[in-house]
């Protein structure tokens, strides 16, 4: 770990101003991802601004939405009655993430900002465009079993590791931020970016822009959502593939649908074309299989990860059948 300065503040404007003023400064919340990366010298911020004293730890149910503070812990969010009732997919995704110890420390804002688990990204002896732009991508011709089949580029084929962000796609969540240019509301589907030729950029946040909350609108759709995850072992493991799904059925037809996919793309992946194909038809195995086929249109395997394409199709069908039931 390289030497760094540390400060803490109880003022969000001071936190934003301090990080904005220093290109090498970062916010520190739960630290479960950032500190690991600093130990491996993948990250080397010159200054950490500890934001744990900011008043963003509450989960509050309002008339039309539930607001989850950015500093709410994953474990508290997973167990919160309003989250369980209004957005079951989010509670399920959080419980399927990490370990109990990590869930007690990690925050909702940090979960959205966590970085890829690509082994080459974490090994500073190997080529990685995300860690060192222009150096190459060791995964494309390397061991790529965990890597993306959708949304990758010739510069990066990593996958985004968050379970929760996939579930948030299924419930139309909105990320609230405070930054050097004021406050913003960003739909979760627009929050993360694809690698293209700048894989080091992972979100639309400006430097110094702080996540303050995640809002989940109360809807019939969100209340019927679910999250299903396939992984190599039953706990403390990242997704090989995952699905956050929500369906609303009226008069025997699908009135609305959401489909978020995880483990298959560099960002939490919304299968918009599949959602459109589901609307207006009766829920059935054939309709779900068609939606699954559409979801993997354009998917490409890199050898070790070819299995993800049929696997995610089966998981889409399973999760849609589950919410339809
Ligand atoms: Fe780096 Fe992305 Fe390639 Fe992994 S897939 S080595 S994160 S550039």
CSV table of C-alpha atoms and ligand atoms in Angstrom, one decimal:
chain,number,residue,atom,x,y,z
A,1,UNK,CA,0.0,0.0,0.0
A,2,UNK,CA,1.3,3.4,-0.9
A,3,UNK,CA,1.2,6.3,1.7
A,4,UNK,CA,-1.9,8.5,1.7
A,5,UNK,CA,-3.4,11.3,3.7
A,6,UNK,CA,-6.7,10.8,5.6
A,7,UNK,CA,-9.4,13.2,6.7
A,8,UNK,CA,-13.0,12.9,7.8
A,9,UNK,CA,-15.9,15.3,7.6
A,10,UNK,CA,-19.5,15.5,8.7
A,11,UNK,CA,-20.4,18.0,6.0
A,12,UNK,CA,-21.3,16.8,2.5
A,13,UNK,CA,-20.4,20.1,0.9
A,14,UNK,CA,-16.9,20.0,2.5
A,15,UNK,CA,-16.5,16.4,1.3
A,16,UNK,CA,-17.5,17.3,-2.2
A,17,UNK,CA,-15.2,20.4,-2.2
A,18,UNK,CA,-12.2,18.5,-0.8
A,19,UNK,CA,-12.4,15.6,-3.3
A,20,UNK,CA,-13.2,18.0,-6.2
A,21,UNK,CA,-10.1,20.1,-5.4
A,22,UNK,CA,-7.7,17.1,-5.6
A,23,UNK,CA,-7.6,14.8,-8.6
A,24,UNK,CA,-6.0,12.1,-6.5
A,25,UNK,CA,-8.6,12.2,-3.7
A,26,UNK,CA,-11.3,9.6,-3.1
A,27,UNK,CA,-14.3,9.2,-0.9
A,28,UNK,CA,-14.1,6.4,1.7
A,29,UNK,CA,-17.3,4.8,3.0
A,30,UNK,CA,-17.3,1.1,4.0
A,31,UNK,CA,-13.9,0.6,2.4
A,32,UNK,CA,-14.5,-3.1,1.6
A,33,UNK,CA,-13.5,-2.7,-2.0
A,34,UNK,CA,-11.2,0.4,-2.1
A,35,UNK,CA,-8.9,-0.7,0.8
A,36,UNK,CA,-8.4,-4.1,-0.8
A,37,UNK,CA,-7.4,-2.4,-4.1
A,38,UNK,CA,-5.1,0.0,-2.3
A,39,UNK,CA,-3.3,-3.0,-0.6
A,40,UNK,CA,-2.8,-4.5,-4.0
A,41,UNK,CA,-1.6,-1.1,-5.3
A,42,UNK,CA,-4.3,-1.2,-8.0
A,43,UNK,CA,-5.6,2.0,-6.5
A,44,UNK,CA,-3.3,4.6,-5.0
A,45,UNK,CA,-5.3,7.7,-3.9
A,46,UNK,CA,-3.2,10.5,-2.3
A,47,UNK,CA,-6.1,11.5,0.0
A,48,UNK,CA,-9.0,9.6,1.5
A,49,UNK,CA,-12.0,11.6,2.6
A,50,UNK,CA,-13.9,9.5,5.1
A,51,UNK,CA,-17.7,10.2,4.7
A,52,UNK,CA,-19.1,7.8,7.3
A,53,UNK,CA,-20.2,10.7,9.5
A,54,UNK,CA,-22.5,12.2,6.8
A,55,UNK,CA,-26.2,11.9,7.5
A,56,UNK,CA,-27.0,9.5,4.7
A,57,UNK,CA,-27.5,6.2,6.6
A,58,UNK,CA,-31.3,6.1,6.9
A,59,UNK,CA,-33.9,4.2,4.9
A,60,UNK,CA,-37.1,6.1,4.8
A,61,UNK,CA,-40.4,5.2,3.1
A,62,UNK,CA,-42.2,8.1,1.5
A,63,UNK,CA,-45.7,8.1,-0.1
A,64,UNK,CA,-44.4,7.3,-3.6
A,65,UNK,CA,-40.9,5.9,-3.1
A,66,UNK,CA,-38.5,4.5,-0.6
A,67,UNK,CA,-35.2,6.4,-0.1
A,68,UNK,CA,-32.1,4.3,0.8
A,69,UNK,CA,-29.3,6.5,2.1
A,70,UNK,CA,-26.0,6.0,0.4
A,71,UNK,CA,-24.4,5.1,3.7
A,72,UNK,CA,-27.0,2.5,4.6
A,73,UNK,CA,-25.3,-0.8,5.1
A,74,UNK,CA,-26.1,-3.7,2.8
A,75,UNK,CA,-27.3,-5.9,5.7
A,76,UNK,CA,-29.6,-3.2,7.1
A,77,UNK,CA,-31.0,-2.6,3.6
A,78,UNK,CA,-31.6,-6.3,2.9
A,79,UNK,CA,-33.6,-6.6,6.1
A,80,UNK,CA,-35.6,-3.4,6.0
A,81,UNK,CA,-39.3,-4.1,5.8
A,82,UNK,CA,-40.0,-1.4,3.2
A,83,UNK,CA,-37.3,-2.7,0.9
A,84,UNK,CA,-38.5,-6.3,1.3
A,85,UNK,CA,-42.1,-5.3,0.5
A,86,UNK,CA,-41.5,-2.6,-2.2
A,87,UNK,CA,-38.5,-4.1,-4.0
A,88,UNK,CA,-38.0,-7.8,-3.1
A,89,UNK,CA,-35.4,-8.2,-5.9
A,90,UNK,CA,-33.2,-5.7,-4.2
A,91,UNK,CA,-33.4,-7.5,-0.8
A,92,UNK,CA,-32.8,-10.8,-2.5
A,93,UNK,CA,-29.8,-9.5,-4.4
A,94,UNK,CA,-28.2,-8.0,-1.3
A,95,UNK,CA,-28.6,-11.3,0.6
A,96,UNK,CA,-27.0,-13.1,-2.3
A,97,UNK,CA,-24.0,-10.8,-2.2
A,98,UNK,CA,-20.6,-11.2,-0.4
A,99,UNK,CA,-20.6,-12.5,3.2
A,100,UNK,CA,-22.5,-11.4,6.3
A,101,UNK,CA,-19.4,-9.6,7.6
A,102,UNK,CA,-18.9,-7.7,4.4
A,103,UNK,CA,-22.6,-6.8,4.2
A,104,UNK,CA,-22.4,-5.3,7.7
A,105,UNK,CA,-19.6,-3.0,6.6
A,106,UNK,CA,-20.3,-2.2,2.9
A,107,UNK,CA,-22.6,0.6,1.9
A,108,UNK,CA,-25.2,1.1,-0.8
A,109,UNK,CA,-23.3,3.9,-2.5
A,110,UNK,CA,-20.1,1.9,-2.4
A,111,UNK,CA,-21.8,-1.2,-3.9
A,112,UNK,CA,-22.6,0.9,-7.0
A,113,UNK,CA,-19.0,2.1,-7.2
A,114,UNK,CA,-17.3,-1.3,-6.7
A,115,UNK,CA,-14.8,-2.2,-9.3
A,116,UNK,CA,-14.6,-5.4,-11.5
A,117,UNK,CA,-13.3,-8.7,-10.1
A,118,UNK,CA,-11.3,-9.4,-13.3
A,119,UNK,CA,-8.2,-11.1,-11.9
A,120,UNK,CA,-6.0,-9.3,-14.4
A,121,UNK,CA,-7.2,-5.9,-13.2
A,122,UNK,CA,-6.2,-6.9,-9.7
A,123,UNK,CA,-2.7,-8.3,-10.7
A,124,UNK,CA,-0.5,-5.3,-11.4
A,125,UNK,CA,2.0,-7.6,-13.2
A,126,UNK,CA,-0.4,-8.2,-16.1
A,127,UNK,CA,-1.8,-6.0,-18.9
A,128,UNK,CA,-5.0,-4.2,-18.1
A,129,UNK,CA,-6.5,-1.2,-20.0
A,130,UNK,CA,-8.7,-0.4,-17.1
A,131,UNK,CA,-5.9,-0.1,-14.6
A,132,UNK,CA,-3.4,1.3,-17.1
A,133,UNK,CA,-5.0,2.7,-20.3
A,134,UNK,CA,-3.2,1.6,-23.4
A,135,UNK,CA,-1.4,-1.4,-21.9
A,136,UNK,CA,-3.7,-4.0,-23.4
A,137,UNK,CA,-6.2,-6.5,-22.1
A,138,UNK,CA,-4.8,-9.8,-20.8
A,139,UNK,CA,-8.3,-11.3,-20.5
A,140,UNK,CA,-9.3,-11.3,-24.2
A,141,UNK,CA,-6.8,-14.1,-25.0
A,142,UNK,CA,-6.4,-15.3,-21.5
A,143,UNK,CA,-8.6,-17.0,-18.9
A,144,UNK,CA,-11.9,-15.3,-19.5
A,145,UNK,CA,-14.4,-17.7,-17.9
A,146,UNK,CA,-15.8,-14.9,-15.7
A,147,UNK,CA,-15.9,-12.3,-18.5
A,148,UNK,CA,-18.5,-10.5,-20.6
A,149,UNK,CA,-20.5,-11.8,-23.5
A,150,UNK,CA,-22.3,-8.6,-24.1
A,151,UNK,CA,-21.2,-4.9,-24.1
A,152,UNK,CA,-17.4,-5.5,-24.1
A,153,UNK,CA,-15.0,-3.8,-26.4
A,154,UNK,CA,-11.6,-4.7,-27.9
A,155,UNK,CA,-10.1,-2.8,-24.9
A,156,UNK,CA,-12.1,-4.5,-22.1
A,157,UNK,CA,-14.4,-7.4,-21.5
A,158,UNK,CA,-14.8,-7.3,-17.7
A,159,UNK,CA,-18.1,-7.7,-15.9
A,160,UNK,CA,-19.6,-5.5,-13.3
A,161,UNK,CA,-19.7,-7.3,-10.0
A,162,UNK,CA,-22.8,-5.7,-8.3
A,163,UNK,CA,-25.8,-7.9,-7.7
A,164,UNK,CA,-27.8,-5.0,-6.2
A,165,UNK,CA,-27.3,-2.8,-9.3
A,166,UNK,CA,-28.9,-5.6,-11.5
A,167,UNK,CA,-31.9,-5.8,-9.2
A,168,UNK,CA,-32.2,-2.0,-9.2
A,169,UNK,CA,-32.7,-2.1,-13.0
A,170,UNK,CA,-35.7,-4.3,-12.4
A,171,UNK,CA,-37.3,-1.7,-10.1
A,172,UNK,CA,-36.5,1.6,-11.9
A,173,UNK,CA,-34.2,2.9,-9.2
A,174,UNK,CA,-32.8,6.5,-9.3
A,175,UNK,CA,-29.4,7.4,-8.0
A,176,UNK,CA,-29.3,10.8,-6.2
A,177,UNK,CA,-26.0,12.7,-6.2
A,178,UNK,CA,-24.4,15.9,-5.0
A,179,UNK,CA,-21.4,17.3,-6.8
A,180,UNK,CA,-19.4,20.3,-7.7
A,181,UNK,CA,-22.2,21.4,-10.0
A,182,UNK,CA,-25.1,20.7,-7.7
A,183,UNK,CA,-27.6,17.8,-7.3
A,184,UNK,CA,-28.6,15.2,-9.9
A,185,UNK,CA,-31.0,12.4,-10.3
A,186,UNK,CA,-29.6,9.6,-12.5
A,187,UNK,CA,-31.7,6.6,-13.6
A,188,UNK,CA,-29.8,3.4,-12.6
A,189,UNK,CA,-29.8,2.3,-16.3
A,190,UNK,CA,-27.8,5.4,-17.2
A,191,UNK,CA,-25.4,5.4,-14.2
A,192,UNK,CA,-22.8,2.9,-15.4
A,193,UNK,CA,-21.0,3.1,-18.7
A,194,UNK,CA,-19.7,0.6,-21.2
A,195,UNK,CA,-15.9,0.4,-21.7
A,196,UNK,CA,-15.5,1.4,-25.4
A,197,UNK,CA,-12.0,2.7,-25.7
A,198,UNK,CA,-12.0,4.3,-22.2
A,199,UNK,CA,-12.5,1.3,-19.8
A,200,UNK,CA,-11.1,3.3,-16.9
A,201,UNK,CA,-14.4,5.3,-16.9
A,202,UNK,CA,-17.1,3.3,-15.3
A,203,UNK,CA,-19.9,5.7,-14.3
A,204,UNK,CA,-21.3,9.1,-15.4
A,205,UNK,CA,-20.2,10.6,-12.1
A,206,UNK,CA,-17.9,13.6,-12.2
A,207,UNK,CA,-14.8,13.7,-10.0
A,208,UNK,CA,-16.0,14.9,-6.6
A,209,UNK,CA,-19.6,13.9,-7.2
A,210,UNK,CA,-21.0,12.0,-4.2
A,211,UNK,CA,-23.9,9.5,-4.2
A,212,UNK,CA,-26.3,10.5,-1.4
A,213,UNK,CA,-29.2,8.1,-1.9
A,214,UNK,CA,-30.9,5.6,-4.1
A,215,UNK,CA,-34.7,6.0,-4.6
A,216,UNK,CA,-37.0,3.2,-5.5
A,217,UNK,CA,-40.4,4.2,-6.8
A,218,UNK,CA,-43.3,2.3,-5.3
A,219,UNK,CA,-45.0,0.3,-8.0
A,220,UNK,CA,-46.9,-2.9,-8.6
A,221,UNK,CA,-44.1,-3.9,-11.0
A,222,UNK,CA,-41.3,-3.5,-8.4
A,223,UNK,CA,-43.3,-5.3,-5.7
A,224,UNK,CA,-43.4,-8.4,-7.9
A,225,UNK,CA,-39.7,-8.4,-8.7
A,226,UNK,CA,-37.1,-11.2,-8.1
A,227,UNK,CA,-33.4,-11.7,-8.3
A,228,UNK,CA,-31.9,-15.1,-9.3
A,229,UNK,CA,-28.1,-15.7,-9.3
A,230,UNK,CA,-25.9,-18.6,-10.5
A,231,UNK,CA,-22.5,-18.9,-9.0
A,232,UNK,CA,-19.7,-21.4,-8.5
A,233,UNK,CA,-20.5,-21.9,-4.8
A,234,UNK,CA,-23.5,-21.2,-2.6
A,235,UNK,CA,-22.3,-18.1,-0.8
A,236,UNK,CA,-19.6,-15.5,-0.7
A,237,UNK,CA,-19.2,-15.6,-4.5
A,238,UNK,CA,-19.8,-13.3,-7.5
A,239,UNK,CA,-22.4,-14.1,-10.2
A,240,UNK,CA,-21.5,-16.2,-13.2
A,241,UNK,CA,-24.9,-14.9,-14.5
A,242,UNK,CA,-27.8,-13.3,-12.7
A,243,UNK,CA,-31.2,-11.9,-13.5
A,244,UNK,CA,-33.3,-9.2,-11.9
A,245,UNK,CA,-36.9,-9.6,-13.3
A,246,UNK,CA,-40.2,-7.9,-12.7
A,247,UNK,CA,-43.6,-8.4,-14.5
A,248,UNK,CA,-46.9,-6.8,-14.1
A,249,UNK,CA,-49.8,-8.9,-15.6
A,250,UNK,CA,-53.3,-7.4,-16.3
A,251,UNK,CA,-56.2,-9.2,-17.8
A,252,UNK,CA,-54.0,-12.2,-18.7
A,253,UNK,CA,-51.4,-10.1,-20.6
A,254,UNK,CA,-48.1,-8.7,-19.6
A,255,UNK,CA,-48.6,-5.0,-19.0
A,256,UNK,CA,-45.1,-4.1,-18.1
A,257,UNK,CA,-41.7,-5.9,-17.7
A,258,UNK,CA,-38.2,-5.2,-16.5
A,259,UNK,CA,-35.2,-7.5,-17.1
A,260,UNK,CA,-31.7,-6.7,-15.7
A,261,UNK,CA,-28.8,-9.1,-16.4
A,262,UNK,CA,-25.6,-9.5,-14.3
A,263,UNK,CA,-22.3,-11.3,-14.8
A,264,UNK,CA,-22.5,-11.0,-18.6
A,265,UNK,CA,-21.5,-7.3,-19.3
A,266,UNK,CA,-19.2,-4.6,-18.1
A,267,UNK,CA,-22.3,-2.8,-16.7
A,268,UNK,CA,-25.5,-4.0,-15.2
A,269,UNK,CA,-27.3,-4.9,-18.4
A,270,UNK,CA,-30.9,-3.9,-19.2
A,271,UNK,CA,-32.5,-6.2,-21.8
A,272,UNK,CA,-34.8,-3.5,-23.2
A,273,UNK,CA,-35.7,-5.4,-26.4
A,274,UNK,CA,-36.7,-8.4,-24.4
A,275,UNK,CA,-38.9,-6.2,-22.2
A,276,UNK,CA,-40.6,-4.8,-25.3
A,277,UNK,CA,-41.2,-8.3,-26.7
A,278,UNK,CA,-42.9,-9.4,-23.5
A,279,UNK,CA,-45.4,-6.5,-23.2
A,280,UNK,CA,-48.9,-7.3,-24.6
A,281,UNK,CA,-48.5,-11.1,-24.7
A,282,UNK,CA,-49.7,-13.7,-22.3
A,283,UNK,CA,-47.1,-15.0,-19.9
A,284,UNK,CA,-46.0,-18.4,-21.2
A,285,UNK,CA,-42.9,-20.5,-21.5
A,286,UNK,CA,-42.8,-19.7,-25.2
A,287,UNK,CA,-42.9,-15.9,-24.6
A,288,UNK,CA,-40.2,-16.2,-21.9
A,289,UNK,CA,-38.0,-18.3,-24.3
A,290,UNK,CA,-38.4,-15.7,-27.0
A,291,UNK,CA,-37.4,-12.9,-24.6
A,292,UNK,CA,-34.3,-14.9,-23.6
A,293,UNK,CA,-33.3,-15.4,-27.2
A,294,UNK,CA,-33.7,-11.7,-27.9
A,295,UNK,CA,-31.6,-10.9,-24.8
A,296,UNK,CA,-28.5,-12.7,-26.1
A,297,UNK,CA,-28.8,-11.4,-29.7
A,298,UNK,CA,-25.3,-10.1,-30.5
A,299,UNK,CA,-23.7,-12.0,-27.6
A,300,UNK,CA,-20.1,-13.2,-28.2
A,301,UNK,CA,-18.1,-15.7,-26.1
A,302,UNK,CA,-14.3,-15.6,-25.8
A,303,UNK,CA,-13.8,-19.3,-25.3
A,304,UNK,CA,-13.8,-20.0,-21.6
A,305,UNK,CA,-17.0,-18.0,-21.1
A,306,UNK,CA,-19.1,-19.4,-24.0
A,307,UNK,CA,-21.3,-21.3,-21.5
A,308,UNK,CA,-22.7,-18.0,-20.2
A,309,UNK,CA,-24.9,-17.5,-23.3
A,310,UNK,CA,-27.1,-20.6,-22.9
A,311,UNK,CA,-26.9,-20.3,-19.1
A,312,UNK,CA,-28.3,-16.8,-19.0
A,313,UNK,CA,-31.1,-17.8,-21.4
A,314,UNK,CA,-32.2,-20.5,-19.0
A,315,UNK,CA,-32.0,-18.2,-16.1
A,316,UNK,CA,-34.1,-15.5,-17.8
A,317,UNK,CA,-36.8,-18.1,-18.5
A,318,UNK,CA,-36.7,-19.4,-14.9
A,319,UNK,CA,-36.8,-15.9,-13.3
A,320,UNK,CA,-39.7,-14.7,-15.6
A,321,UNK,CA,-41.7,-17.9,-14.8
A,322,UNK,CA,-41.1,-17.3,-11.1
A,323,UNK,CA,-42.4,-13.7,-11.1
A,324,UNK,CA,-45.3,-14.6,-13.4
A,325,UNK,CA,-46.3,-17.3,-10.9
B,1,LIG,FE1,-8.5,-5.1,-17.6
B,1,LIG,FE2,-10.9,-5.2,-18.6
B,1,LIG,FE3,-9.1,-6.6,-19.7
B,1,LIG,FE4,-9.9,-7.3,-17.3
B,1,LIG,S1,-11.1,-7.3,-19.1
B,1,LIG,S2,-7.8,-7.2,-18.0
B,1,LIG,S3,-10.4,-5.2,-16.4
B,1,LIG,S4,-9.1,-4.4,-19.6
